[in-house]
């Protein structure tokens, strides 16, 4: 199964991808995590993209396309993958198609996380992420057992710079302008499935399992 998770920031893509990856033993490829890792390492790429990410804008296509295309050809992605947060615009979607074609592969489904903007603001402002392993929590909806400590690895939790109010607004605008048009593209290709992402985590997961199995 080659899957893409598409939806606005905060719609729950990462949370659901994590669960599905575990259940189906597929790699969860979170492009935002790959980029944050570059920033953390302070690599040349990291230095270039830090400010862009903090402001909530998209980093240059050439960076995400190179990272993603090389990640999906790794051995662990041969039996399938969950691509979370890529593609985010038409250029990226075309690059992905081209790469998959070269490898005689295709996307099986694109899951669209359908949710209202009001809910998203609540989710993003309460999001906390683990410094060490990237696991995602929510102060109210998915709190860690011990305050500010990751259940999985004991790492410290922090609030992402781009989860501040200004950056959230920019990310919405970018999403609407650049990413939303992809919904129609994948609808036309008849691989888009819808998930009602505004429900609680367990309900969304149940719907996700049905959607990838049977469509929606
Ligand atoms: P969220 O799911 O909350 O939107 P991500 O972790 O997926 O956050 O992405 C965080 C940031 O990383 C984005 O705001 C953007 O700056 C950058 N980014 C992630 N994926 C892409 C992409 N496909 N193209 C360009 N920039 C990206
Ligand atoms: P995305 O990857 O789409 O940006 P995340 O998975 O990081 O979204 O979720 C954003 C925030 O909302 C996180 O704090 C997460 O714990 C929380 N969250 C995710 N799914 C749900 C849900 N179904 N109900 C309530 N909160 C959720
Ligand atoms: Zn952790």
Short mmCIF file of C-alpha atoms and ligand atoms in Angstrom, two decimals:
data_model
loop_
_atom_site.label_atom_id
_atom_site.label_comp_id
_atom_site.label_asym_id
_atom_site.label_seq_id
_atom_site.Cartn_x
_atom_site.Cartn_y
_atom_site.Cartn_z
CA UNK A 1 0.00 0.00 0.00
CA UNK A 2 1.46 3.35 -1.06
CA UNK A 3 -0.48 6.05 0.75
CA UNK A 4 -0.48 9.83 0.88
CA UNK A 5 -2.07 11.74 3.78
CA UNK A 6 -3.38 15.10 2.65
CA UNK A 7 -5.00 17.75 4.82
CA UNK A 8 -4.54 21.07 6.56
CA UNK A 9 -1.98 21.49 9.32
CA UNK A 10 -3.35 20.07 12.55
CA UNK A 11 -5.90 17.78 10.91
CA UNK A 12 -4.32 14.74 12.58
CA UNK A 13 -2.26 13.29 9.71
CA UNK A 14 0.78 12.57 11.87
CA UNK A 15 -1.24 11.11 14.74
CA UNK A 16 -3.10 8.71 12.45
CA UNK A 17 -0.04 7.87 10.36
CA UNK A 18 1.80 6.82 13.51
CA UNK A 19 -0.99 4.42 14.46
CA UNK A 20 -1.43 3.01 10.98
CA UNK A 21 2.32 2.55 10.55
CA UNK A 22 2.42 0.46 13.68
CA UNK A 23 -0.60 -1.62 12.79
CA UNK A 24 0.43 -2.33 9.21
CA UNK A 25 4.22 -2.25 9.63
CA UNK A 26 4.63 0.48 7.05
CA UNK A 27 7.17 3.29 7.37
CA UNK A 28 5.64 6.63 8.35
CA UNK A 29 7.43 9.22 6.25
CA UNK A 30 6.74 12.63 7.76
CA UNK A 31 8.38 15.21 5.59
CA UNK A 32 8.08 17.89 8.30
CA UNK A 33 10.03 15.58 10.65
CA UNK A 34 12.74 15.03 8.02
CA UNK A 35 13.03 18.80 7.60
CA UNK A 36 13.10 19.48 11.36
CA UNK A 37 15.87 16.89 11.65
CA UNK A 38 17.94 18.88 9.12
CA UNK A 39 17.36 22.02 11.19
CA UNK A 40 18.29 20.21 14.41
CA UNK A 41 21.52 18.90 12.86
CA UNK A 42 22.19 22.42 11.63
CA UNK A 43 23.13 21.01 8.21
CA UNK A 44 23.54 23.29 5.23
CA UNK A 45 19.96 22.55 4.20
CA UNK A 46 18.83 23.04 7.79
CA UNK A 47 20.33 26.50 7.94
CA UNK A 48 18.65 27.40 4.68
CA UNK A 49 15.14 26.34 5.70
CA UNK A 50 14.93 27.22 9.40
CA UNK A 51 13.43 30.69 9.07
CA UNK A 52 11.06 29.65 6.28
CA UNK A 53 9.67 26.84 8.42
CA UNK A 54 9.30 28.99 11.51
CA UNK A 55 7.28 31.50 9.54
CA UNK A 56 4.99 28.73 8.26
CA UNK A 57 5.92 28.92 4.58
CA UNK A 58 6.81 26.01 2.31
CA UNK A 59 10.50 25.21 1.95
CA UNK A 60 11.83 25.07 -1.64
CA UNK A 61 10.44 22.19 -3.72
CA UNK A 62 13.87 20.98 -4.67
CA UNK A 63 14.64 20.29 -0.98
CA UNK A 64 11.47 18.33 -0.19
CA UNK A 65 11.45 16.50 -3.51
CA UNK A 66 15.02 15.27 -3.07
CA UNK A 67 14.45 14.23 0.54
CA UNK A 68 11.18 12.47 -0.15
CA UNK A 69 12.12 10.74 -3.38
CA UNK A 70 15.23 9.28 -1.83
CA UNK A 71 13.32 8.22 1.30
CA UNK A 72 10.62 6.30 -0.60
CA UNK A 73 13.22 4.24 -2.46
CA UNK A 74 14.83 2.92 0.75
CA UNK A 75 14.47 -0.84 1.36
CA UNK A 76 11.90 -0.45 4.17
CA UNK A 77 9.55 1.43 1.82
CA UNK A 78 9.50 -1.25 -0.87
CA UNK A 79 6.40 -2.94 0.51
CA UNK A 80 4.61 0.36 0.95
CA UNK A 81 4.71 3.67 2.77
CA UNK A 82 2.65 6.38 4.39
CA UNK A 83 3.66 9.74 3.03
CA UNK A 84 2.57 12.44 5.49
CA UNK A 85 2.81 16.07 4.38
CA UNK A 86 4.01 15.52 0.82
CA UNK A 87 3.05 16.49 -1.84
CA UNK A 88 1.91 19.96 -0.77
CA UNK A 89 1.69 21.57 -4.22
CA UNK A 90 1.39 20.63 -7.88
CA UNK A 91 5.11 20.63 -8.63
CA UNK A 92 5.68 18.14 -5.82
CA UNK A 93 2.75 15.98 -6.93
CA UNK A 94 4.19 15.78 -10.44
CA UNK A 95 7.66 14.94 -9.16
CA UNK A 96 6.20 12.16 -7.03
CA UNK A 97 4.23 10.70 -9.95
CA UNK A 98 7.32 10.72 -12.11
CA UNK A 99 9.47 9.03 -9.50
CA UNK A 100 6.89 6.34 -8.77
CA UNK A 101 6.47 5.65 -12.47
CA UNK A 102 10.21 5.17 -12.84
CA UNK A 103 10.01 2.56 -10.12
CA UNK A 104 6.94 0.90 -11.62
CA UNK A 105 4.86 1.92 -8.65
CA UNK A 106 1.78 4.00 -8.05
CA UNK A 107 -0.20 5.61 -5.26
CA UNK A 108 -2.97 3.32 -4.06
CA UNK A 109 -4.86 5.91 -2.07
CA UNK A 110 -4.70 9.56 -1.06
CA UNK A 111 -6.49 10.10 2.24
CA UNK A 112 -7.99 13.54 2.67
CA UNK A 113 -8.40 14.67 6.30
CA UNK A 114 -11.55 16.74 6.22
CA UNK A 115 -11.95 19.15 9.17
CA UNK A 116 -13.15 22.68 10.02
CA UNK A 117 -10.71 25.52 10.62
CA UNK A 118 -12.03 26.19 14.12
CA UNK A 119 -11.10 22.75 15.31
CA UNK A 120 -7.67 23.06 13.80
CA UNK A 121 -6.76 26.18 15.73
CA UNK A 122 -7.53 24.40 19.01
CA UNK A 123 -5.50 21.43 17.98
CA UNK A 124 -2.43 23.35 16.91
CA UNK A 125 -2.34 25.68 19.89
CA UNK A 126 -2.42 22.72 22.30
CA UNK A 127 0.03 20.55 20.37
CA UNK A 128 3.21 19.49 22.11
CA UNK A 129 5.96 17.49 20.39
CA UNK A 130 8.82 15.39 21.75
CA UNK A 131 12.26 16.90 21.26
CA UNK A 132 13.85 13.50 21.02
CA UNK A 133 11.52 11.21 19.01
CA UNK A 134 8.99 13.62 17.47
CA UNK A 135 5.95 11.94 19.10
CA UNK A 136 2.94 14.27 19.15
CA UNK A 137 0.64 15.04 22.08
CA UNK A 138 -2.13 17.46 22.92
CA UNK A 139 -2.54 19.19 26.28
CA UNK A 140 -6.25 18.40 26.32
CA UNK A 141 -7.06 15.75 23.70
CA UNK A 142 -4.06 13.45 24.00
CA UNK A 143 -2.02 14.38 27.09
CA UNK A 144 1.15 12.53 28.09
CA UNK A 145 1.02 10.51 31.34
CA UNK A 146 3.48 12.89 32.99
CA UNK A 147 3.37 16.58 32.21
CA UNK A 148 5.95 17.61 29.58
CA UNK A 149 7.51 14.13 29.37
CA UNK A 150 7.20 11.83 26.33
CA UNK A 151 5.45 8.51 27.14
CA UNK A 152 7.49 6.74 24.49
CA UNK A 153 11.05 7.84 25.16
CA UNK A 154 11.09 10.08 28.23
CA UNK A 155 12.15 13.06 26.10
CA UNK A 156 11.11 16.61 26.90
CA UNK A 157 8.03 18.03 25.19
CA UNK A 158 8.07 21.44 23.50
CA UNK A 159 5.82 23.71 21.48
CA UNK A 160 6.87 24.08 17.84
CA UNK A 161 7.76 27.63 16.80
CA UNK A 162 5.34 27.36 13.88
CA UNK A 163 2.47 26.48 16.22
CA UNK A 164 2.42 30.13 17.34
CA UNK A 165 -0.58 32.14 16.20
CA UNK A 166 1.06 34.11 13.40
CA UNK A 167 2.66 31.11 11.77
CA UNK A 168 -0.61 29.16 12.07
CA UNK A 169 -2.36 31.83 10.01
CA UNK A 170 0.36 31.72 7.35
CA UNK A 171 0.19 27.93 7.20
CA UNK A 172 -3.56 28.02 6.60
CA UNK A 173 -3.17 30.52 3.80
CA UNK A 174 -0.42 28.43 2.21
CA UNK A 175 -2.53 25.31 2.56
CA UNK A 176 -5.56 26.89 0.92
CA UNK A 177 -3.58 28.32 -1.93
CA UNK A 178 -1.12 25.56 -2.72
CA UNK A 179 -2.24 22.26 -1.21
CA UNK A 180 -6.03 22.31 -1.47
CA UNK A 181 -5.95 22.15 -5.31
CA UNK A 182 -4.41 18.69 -5.01
CA UNK A 183 -7.73 17.36 -3.71
CA UNK A 184 -9.25 17.77 -7.18
CA UNK A 185 -6.25 16.26 -8.86
CA UNK A 186 -6.53 13.05 -6.85
CA UNK A 187 -10.32 13.02 -7.14
CA UNK A 188 -9.91 12.99 -10.90
CA UNK A 189 -7.46 10.12 -10.60
CA UNK A 190 -10.09 8.33 -8.50
CA UNK A 191 -7.71 7.55 -5.65
CA UNK A 192 -8.96 10.14 -3.16
CA UNK A 193 -10.71 8.87 -0.03
CA UNK A 194 -12.30 11.11 2.58
CA UNK A 195 -11.98 10.80 6.33
CA UNK A 196 -13.97 12.93 8.77
CA UNK A 197 -11.00 14.16 10.74
CA UNK A 198 -12.93 16.23 13.29
CA UNK A 199 -13.94 13.22 15.41
CA UNK A 200 -11.88 11.81 18.26
CA UNK A 201 -8.65 9.96 17.60
CA UNK A 202 -10.10 6.44 17.86
CA UNK A 203 -13.08 7.18 15.65
CA UNK A 204 -10.91 8.73 12.97
CA UNK A 205 -8.65 5.70 13.04
CA UNK A 206 -11.59 3.32 12.58
CA UNK A 207 -12.80 5.36 9.61
CA UNK A 208 -9.30 5.50 8.17
CA UNK A 209 -8.97 1.70 8.24
CA UNK A 210 -12.26 1.33 6.36
CA UNK A 211 -11.37 4.06 3.90
CA UNK A 212 -8.06 2.56 2.86
CA UNK A 213 -9.58 -0.88 2.58
CA UNK A 214 -12.81 -0.10 0.81
CA UNK A 215 -12.59 3.53 -0.31
CA UNK A 216 -15.17 6.11 0.82
P1 LIG B 1 1.86 20.26 9.85
O1 LIG B 1 1.40 18.88 9.62
O2 LIG B 1 1.52 20.77 11.21
O3 LIG B 1 1.54 21.21 8.77
P2 LIG B 1 4.55 19.50 9.12
O4 LIG B 1 5.39 18.96 10.19
O5 LIG B 1 4.00 18.56 8.12
O6 LIG B 1 3.41 20.31 9.87
O7 LIG B 1 5.31 20.65 8.34
C1 LIG B 1 5.96 21.68 9.03
C2 LIG B 1 6.60 22.65 8.06
O8 LIG B 1 7.60 21.96 7.27
C3 LIG B 1 5.69 23.27 7.02
O9 LIG B 1 4.98 24.38 7.52
C4 LIG B 1 6.69 23.66 5.93
O10 LIG B 1 7.45 24.80 6.30
C5 LIG B 1 7.63 22.46 5.95
N1 LIG B 1 7.15 21.40 5.04
C6 LIG B 1 6.66 20.19 5.39
N2 LIG B 1 6.33 19.47 4.30
C7 LIG B 1 6.61 20.26 3.23
C8 LIG B 1 6.47 20.11 1.81
N3 LIG B 1 5.97 19.00 1.26
N4 LIG B 1 6.87 21.15 1.03
C9 LIG B 1 7.38 22.28 1.54
N5 LIG B 1 7.51 22.48 2.86
C10 LIG B 1 7.14 21.49 3.70
P1 LIG B 2 -0.93 17.11 11.47
O1 LIG B 2 0.13 16.05 11.33
O2 LIG B 2 -2.03 16.96 10.45
O3 LIG B 2 -0.39 18.49 11.53
P2 LIG B 2 -1.18 16.16 14.24
O4 LIG B 2 -1.34 14.69 14.14
O5 LIG B 2 0.14 16.69 14.65
O6 LIG B 2 -1.67 16.86 12.86
O7 LIG B 2 -2.31 16.69 15.23
C1 LIG B 2 -2.38 18.06 15.62
C2 LIG B 2 -2.73 18.14 17.11
O8 LIG B 2 -4.05 17.67 17.34
C3 LIG B 2 -1.84 17.31 18.03
O9 LIG B 2 -1.67 17.99 19.24
C4 LIG B 2 -2.63 16.02 18.23
O10 LIG B 2 -2.33 15.40 19.49
C5 LIG B 2 -4.06 16.51 18.18
N1 LIG B 2 -4.99 15.57 17.54
C6 LIG B 2 -4.75 14.73 16.50
N2 LIG B 2 -5.87 14.05 16.16
C7 LIG B 2 -6.84 14.48 17.00
C8 LIG B 2 -8.25 14.13 17.16
N3 LIG B 2 -8.86 13.25 16.35
N4 LIG B 2 -8.94 14.78 18.13
C9 LIG B 2 -8.34 15.70 18.93
N5 LIG B 2 -7.03 16.04 18.85
C10 LIG B 2 -6.29 15.44 17.89
ZN1 LIG B 3 9.72 10.94 22.64
#
